[in-house]
XYZ file of C-alpha atoms in Angstrom:
204
model
C 14.891 -9.044 -17.071
C 17.344 -8.917 -14.768
C 17.131 -10.297 -11.454
C 16.556 -7.974 -8.464
C 17.570 -8.750 -5.123
C 17.254 -7.715 -1.458
C 21.001 -5.758 -2.344
C 18.976 -4.395 -5.844
C 16.572 -3.319 -3.365
C 18.719 -1.508 -0.487
C 20.388 -0.024 -3.781
C 17.224 1.321 -5.055
C 16.146 2.990 -2.210
C 18.872 3.382 0.360
C 16.917 1.854 3.085
C 19.817 0.616 5.857
C 20.970 -2.240 6.509
C 18.704 -2.596 9.636
C 15.298 -1.792 8.075
C 16.850 -4.242 5.178
C 17.055 -7.246 6.989
C 13.421 -6.603 8.539
C 12.062 -6.268 4.892
C 14.562 -9.152 4.293
C 12.442 -11.466 7.347
C 9.264 -10.411 6.068
C 10.285 -11.491 2.662
C 10.821 -14.993 4.112
C 7.653 -15.221 5.947
C 6.016 -14.103 2.847
C 7.382 -17.309 1.299
C 7.131 -19.441 4.036
C 2.974 -18.810 4.019
C 2.642 -18.410 0.194
C 1.578 -22.521 -0.097
C -0.667 -22.687 2.312
C -2.737 -18.846 1.207
C -2.368 -18.014 -1.929
C -1.028 -13.694 -0.564
C 0.644 -12.621 -4.431
C 0.270 -14.340 -7.618
C 2.427 -16.637 -7.671
C 4.417 -15.644 -11.097
C 4.983 -12.618 -9.011
C 7.088 -14.436 -6.408
C 10.296 -15.047 -7.982
C 10.124 -11.341 -8.279
C 8.800 -10.384 -5.011
C 11.924 -7.091 -4.457
C 10.645 -5.749 -7.435
C 6.680 -6.836 -7.754
C 5.950 -6.077 -4.314
C 9.148 -4.379 -2.314
C 9.872 -2.102 -4.762
C 6.426 -1.137 -5.184
C 5.322 -0.443 -2.592
C 8.684 1.362 -0.993
C 8.355 3.927 -3.987
C 5.089 5.356 -1.673
C 7.725 6.549 1.012
C 9.130 9.610 -0.695
C 5.922 10.886 -1.783
C 4.489 10.671 1.348
C 3.838 14.164 2.565
C 5.558 15.527 5.249
C 4.935 14.970 8.721
C 2.804 11.840 8.073
C 2.022 9.779 11.085
C -1.154 7.626 10.553
C -1.608 5.987 7.908
C -4.034 3.626 6.772
C -4.159 1.242 4.315
C -7.048 -1.002 2.517
C -7.457 -4.038 1.303
C -3.797 -5.137 2.930
C -3.798 -8.716 1.264
C -0.473 -9.603 2.087
C 0.925 -5.990 3.583
C 1.210 -4.218 0.295
C 2.453 -1.460 0.637
C 1.592 -0.771 4.192
C 3.802 -2.935 6.145
C 6.620 -1.975 3.888
C 5.858 1.511 4.804
C 5.572 0.713 8.218
C 9.139 -0.885 8.150
C 10.227 2.018 6.382
C 9.501 4.210 9.518
C 6.079 5.276 9.140
C 4.822 5.249 12.712
C 1.332 4.039 13.146
C 0.200 2.129 10.278
C -3.168 0.612 10.074
C -3.896 -2.417 8.247
C -7.599 -3.136 6.764
C -8.400 -6.707 5.486
C -11.475 -8.810 5.883
C -9.624 -11.723 5.066
C -8.784 -13.820 8.816
C -6.284 -15.775 7.432
C -4.061 -12.884 5.991
C -4.767 -10.714 9.231
C -3.086 -13.562 10.648
C -0.286 -13.573 8.037
C -0.013 -9.737 8.627
C 0.638 -10.667 12.226
C 2.956 -12.926 11.762
C 4.947 -11.016 9.007
C 5.219 -7.863 11.261
C 5.760 -9.674 14.171
C 8.946 -11.021 12.183
C 9.785 -7.792 11.003
C 9.920 -6.018 14.522
C 6.728 -3.477 12.617
C 4.132 -2.246 14.912
C 0.948 -2.249 13.262
C -2.046 -2.552 14.163
C -4.391 -5.226 11.783
C -8.403 -4.569 11.652
C -9.573 -7.709 10.594
C -12.941 -6.016 8.989
C -14.598 -4.873 6.024
C -13.490 -1.205 5.339
C -16.657 -0.032 5.947
C -16.996 -1.496 9.708
C -13.992 -0.407 11.107
C -14.045 2.319 13.421
C -13.105 5.880 12.190
C -9.475 6.549 11.954
C -7.718 10.132 11.826
C -5.370 9.826 8.706
C -2.815 11.622 7.409
C -2.483 9.533 4.472
C -4.248 6.637 3.007
C -2.757 3.749 0.300
C -4.769 0.867 -1.632
C -3.459 -1.220 -4.128
C -4.904 -3.432 -6.863
C -8.035 -2.694 -5.058
C -10.633 -1.140 -6.537
C -11.862 1.537 -9.552
C -10.696 5.530 -8.323
C -14.417 6.170 -7.158
C -14.447 3.583 -4.644
C -11.316 4.173 -3.131
C -12.086 7.845 -3.115
C -15.612 7.033 -0.971
C -13.492 4.912 1.247
C -10.582 7.042 1.566
C -12.631 10.067 2.474
C -14.263 8.146 5.806
C -10.657 9.099 7.176
C -9.344 11.846 5.888
C -12.157 14.076 5.424
C -10.385 17.142 4.242
C -6.948 16.595 4.703
C -4.418 14.505 4.128
C -3.957 12.676 1.283
C -4.041 9.629 -0.616
C -1.477 7.708 -2.898
C -2.915 5.261 -5.119
C -0.930 2.809 -7.464
C -2.454 2.730 -10.565
C -2.579 1.533 -14.217
C -2.795 2.505 -18.242
C -6.221 3.477 -17.262
C -5.665 5.863 -14.769
C -6.667 8.264 -17.121
C -9.937 7.246 -17.815
C -10.733 6.641 -14.059
C -9.897 9.965 -12.874
C -12.107 11.005 -15.959
C -15.463 9.259 -13.951
C -14.027 10.146 -10.749
C -14.967 14.215 -11.362
C -18.687 13.709 -11.505
C -18.638 13.188 -7.786
C -15.115 14.341 -6.740
C -13.273 17.680 -6.380
C -9.485 16.869 -5.951
C -6.437 18.096 -6.109
C -4.261 15.815 -7.940
C -0.594 14.366 -9.040
C 1.077 11.660 -10.975
C 4.316 10.032 -10.473
C 5.062 7.548 -12.987
C 5.598 3.950 -11.405
C 8.899 2.642 -10.916
C 7.892 -1.003 -11.272
C 5.780 -0.720 -14.062
C 6.290 1.054 -17.080
C 2.686 1.380 -17.641
C 2.068 2.438 -13.902
C 1.361 6.050 -12.380
C 1.025 6.681 -8.662
C -1.783 8.928 -7.885
C -1.333 11.401 -5.013
C -4.438 12.838 -4.424
C -5.296 15.538 -1.347
C -8.461 18.087 -1.147
C -11.142 15.451 -1.462
C -14.417 16.756 -1.173
C -17.705 15.657 -2.830
C -19.324 17.408 -5.449
């Protein structure tokens, strides 16, 4: 696979030079902290611009028009929430229970000039936030994600969940508990991946 670097990311996404510079500062911080904290899979770090930054940025055009408040569950190293904040979402909340990862998130946001709120809590301990969008990447099965997302979205807004090749089975399992509108978009970084956009979430 050919090298996918910052220039390739910019060509693929069309971000401004200023935004690219802020993302590059984030990427440099990720590389600096990775030996101390296992933030991402070590084998993915050489291809971080594709595997993490583009994988997150591809959600941006799928955000509902007028999105202002985004809650990212299990933020880890900040993907996708911090990337989406840098790209322009006005109010982003990063929820992460690991205090070391929260320290990284605060430092990465600082160097990237991103205004985010980091919640060092378990998801179910975060006070209610009226979100327009909830995101989560590589966190849990869809049914669990919907349980968490519903507490922030209620019947408004949408959730964006990158999922793998078992997405059809996960959707089938959730219909026993949830009613919702689902849209599926092919992943730009994983040929077997799908991005789910879920709205109108209600318990059965």
